[in-house]
Short mmCIF file of the C-alpha atoms (twelve columns), coordinates in Angstrom:
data_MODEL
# 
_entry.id   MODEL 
# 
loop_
_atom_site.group_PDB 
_atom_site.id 
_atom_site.type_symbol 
_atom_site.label_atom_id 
_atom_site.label_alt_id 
_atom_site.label_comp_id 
_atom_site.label_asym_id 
_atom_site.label_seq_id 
_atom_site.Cartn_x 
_atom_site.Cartn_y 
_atom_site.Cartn_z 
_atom_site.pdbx_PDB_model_num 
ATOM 1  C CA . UNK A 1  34.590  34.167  13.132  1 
ATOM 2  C CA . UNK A 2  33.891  34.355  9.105   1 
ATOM 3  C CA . UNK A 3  36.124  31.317  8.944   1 
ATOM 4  C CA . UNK A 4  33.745  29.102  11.990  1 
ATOM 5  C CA . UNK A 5  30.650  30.588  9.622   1 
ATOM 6  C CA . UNK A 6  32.013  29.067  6.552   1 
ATOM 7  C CA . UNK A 7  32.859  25.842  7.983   1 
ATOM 8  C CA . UNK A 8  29.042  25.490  9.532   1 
ATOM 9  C CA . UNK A 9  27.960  26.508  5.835   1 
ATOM 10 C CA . UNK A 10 30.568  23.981  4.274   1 
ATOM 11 C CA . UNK A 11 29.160  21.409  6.906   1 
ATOM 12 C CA . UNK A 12 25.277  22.002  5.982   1 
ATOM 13 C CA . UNK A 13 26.024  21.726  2.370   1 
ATOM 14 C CA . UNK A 14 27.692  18.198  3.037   1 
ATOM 15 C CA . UNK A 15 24.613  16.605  5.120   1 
ATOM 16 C CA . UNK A 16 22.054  17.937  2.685   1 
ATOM 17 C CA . UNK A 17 24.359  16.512  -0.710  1 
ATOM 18 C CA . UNK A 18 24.521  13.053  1.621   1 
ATOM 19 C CA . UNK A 19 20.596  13.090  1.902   1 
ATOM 20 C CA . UNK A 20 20.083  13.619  -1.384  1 
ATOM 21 C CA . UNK A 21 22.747  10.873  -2.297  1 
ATOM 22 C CA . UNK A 22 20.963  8.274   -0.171  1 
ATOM 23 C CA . UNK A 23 17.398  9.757   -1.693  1 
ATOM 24 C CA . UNK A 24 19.058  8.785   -5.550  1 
ATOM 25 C CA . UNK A 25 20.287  5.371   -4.339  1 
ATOM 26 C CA . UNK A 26 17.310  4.479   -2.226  1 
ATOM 27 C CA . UNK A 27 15.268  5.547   -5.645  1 
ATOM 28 C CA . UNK A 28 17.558  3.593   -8.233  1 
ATOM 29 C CA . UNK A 29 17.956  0.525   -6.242  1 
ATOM 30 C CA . UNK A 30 14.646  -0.430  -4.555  1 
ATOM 31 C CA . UNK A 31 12.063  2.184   -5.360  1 
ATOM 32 C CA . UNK A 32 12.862  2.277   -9.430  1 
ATOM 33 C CA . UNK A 33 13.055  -1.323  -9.971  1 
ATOM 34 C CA . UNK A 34 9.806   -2.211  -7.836  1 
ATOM 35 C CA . UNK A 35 7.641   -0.273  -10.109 1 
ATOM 36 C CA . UNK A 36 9.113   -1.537  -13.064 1 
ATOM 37 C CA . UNK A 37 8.423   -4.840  -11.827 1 
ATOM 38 C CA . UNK A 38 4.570   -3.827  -10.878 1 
ATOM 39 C CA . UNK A 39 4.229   -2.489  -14.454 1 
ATOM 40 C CA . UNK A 40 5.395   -5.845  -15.972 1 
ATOM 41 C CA . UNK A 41 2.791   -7.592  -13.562 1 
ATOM 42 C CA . UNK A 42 0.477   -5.674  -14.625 1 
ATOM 43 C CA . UNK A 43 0.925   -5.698  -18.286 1 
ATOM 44 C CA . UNK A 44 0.745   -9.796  -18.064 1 
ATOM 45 C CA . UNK A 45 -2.549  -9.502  -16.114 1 
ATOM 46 C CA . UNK A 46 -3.898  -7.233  -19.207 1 
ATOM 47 C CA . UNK A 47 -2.932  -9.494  -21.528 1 
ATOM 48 C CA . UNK A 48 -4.522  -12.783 -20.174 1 
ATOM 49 C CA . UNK A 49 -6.424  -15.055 -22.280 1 
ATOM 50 C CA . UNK A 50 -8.288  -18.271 -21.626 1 
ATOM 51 C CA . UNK A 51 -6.014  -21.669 -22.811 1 
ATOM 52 C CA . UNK A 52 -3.239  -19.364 -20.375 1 
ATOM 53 C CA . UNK A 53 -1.844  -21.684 -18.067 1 
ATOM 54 C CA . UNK A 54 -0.950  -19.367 -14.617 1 
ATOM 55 C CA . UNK A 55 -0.662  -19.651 -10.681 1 
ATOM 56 C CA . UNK A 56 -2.513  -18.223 -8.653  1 
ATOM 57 C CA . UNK A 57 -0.823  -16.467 -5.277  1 
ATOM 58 C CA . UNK A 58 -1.743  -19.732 -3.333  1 
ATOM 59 C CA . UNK A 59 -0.083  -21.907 -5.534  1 
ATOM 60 C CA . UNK A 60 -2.801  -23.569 -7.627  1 
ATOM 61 C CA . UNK A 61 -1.784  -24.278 -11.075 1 
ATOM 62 C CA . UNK A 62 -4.415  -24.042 -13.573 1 
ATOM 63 C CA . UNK A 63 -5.697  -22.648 -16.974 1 
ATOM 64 C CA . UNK A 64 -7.562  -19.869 -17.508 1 
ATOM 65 C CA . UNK A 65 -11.529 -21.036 -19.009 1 
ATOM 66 C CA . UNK A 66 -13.134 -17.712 -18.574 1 
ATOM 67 C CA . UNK A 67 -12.427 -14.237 -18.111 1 
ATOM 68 C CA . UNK A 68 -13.931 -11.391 -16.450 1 
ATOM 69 C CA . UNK A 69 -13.421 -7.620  -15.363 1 
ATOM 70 C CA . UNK A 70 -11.655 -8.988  -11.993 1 
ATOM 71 C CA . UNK A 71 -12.318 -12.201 -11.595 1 
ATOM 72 C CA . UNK A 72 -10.712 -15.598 -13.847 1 
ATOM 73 C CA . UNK A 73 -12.200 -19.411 -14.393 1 
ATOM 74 C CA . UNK A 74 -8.999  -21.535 -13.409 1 
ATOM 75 C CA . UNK A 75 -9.508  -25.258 -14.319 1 
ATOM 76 C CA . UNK A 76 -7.463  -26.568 -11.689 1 
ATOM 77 C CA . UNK A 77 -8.156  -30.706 -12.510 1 
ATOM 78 C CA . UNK A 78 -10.411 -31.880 -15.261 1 
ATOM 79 C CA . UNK A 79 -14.263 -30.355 -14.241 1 
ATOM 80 C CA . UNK A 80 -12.577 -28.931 -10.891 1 
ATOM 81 C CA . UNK A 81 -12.853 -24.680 -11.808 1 
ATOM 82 C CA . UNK A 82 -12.165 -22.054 -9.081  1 
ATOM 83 C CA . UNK A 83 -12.824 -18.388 -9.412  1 
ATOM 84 C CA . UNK A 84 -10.162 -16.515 -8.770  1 
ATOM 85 C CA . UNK A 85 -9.568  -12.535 -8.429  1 
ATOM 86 C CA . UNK A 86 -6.865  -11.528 -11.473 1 
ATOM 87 C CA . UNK A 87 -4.871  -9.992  -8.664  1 
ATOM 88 C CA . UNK A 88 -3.817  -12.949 -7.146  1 
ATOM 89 C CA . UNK A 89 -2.566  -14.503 -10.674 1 
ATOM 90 C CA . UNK A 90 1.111   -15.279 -11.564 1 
ATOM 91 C CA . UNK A 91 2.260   -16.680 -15.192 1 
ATOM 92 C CA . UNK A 92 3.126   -20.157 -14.885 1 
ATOM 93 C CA . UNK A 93 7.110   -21.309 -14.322 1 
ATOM 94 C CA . UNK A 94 6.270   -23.890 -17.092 1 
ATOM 95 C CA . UNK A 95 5.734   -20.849 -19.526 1 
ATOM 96 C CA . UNK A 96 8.267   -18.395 -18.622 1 
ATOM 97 C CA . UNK A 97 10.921  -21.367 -18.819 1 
ATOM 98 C CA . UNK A 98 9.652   -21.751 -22.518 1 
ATOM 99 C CA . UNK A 99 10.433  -17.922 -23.416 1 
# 
């Protein structure tokens, strides 16, 4: 009977270390990286400037003419400007392939 008791405890201890195994990889894998990813994002968006060339999340490249709190002034063609919410901007492929 003591032995059946330790073997339930034994068991318990097992599924609550695999929980917390799946918990660390879950976190170190997907969860971890994401928000390293979302600080990086965010860091660019701080450090906008206008002459930045960037894309916005529809796919319009442009350059940055004005800033505001949330909103940018892409020139998108030559006198064509869109205003655009600094969420939806992405750094430009032709600049991060020149870093």
């Amino acid at each position: 009977m003591i032995l059946q008791a330790a073997a339930g405890m034994d068991q318990q201890w097992s599924s609550i270390l695999m929980m917390v195994a799946i918990f660390a990889i879950f976190y170190f894998f997907m969860i971890r990286p994401q928000q390293k990813r979302q600080k990086e994002i965010k860091k660019f968006r701080e450090a906008l400037k206008v002459g930045d060339k960037v894309v916005t999340a529809g796919g319009i490249y442009g350059k940055i003419k004005e800033i505001n709190d949330s909103t940018l002034l892409v020139e998108i063609a030559e006198n064509v400007r869109i205003k655009v919410d600094k969420a939806s901007v992405f750094a430009s492929t032709e600049d991060s392939l020149q870093k």
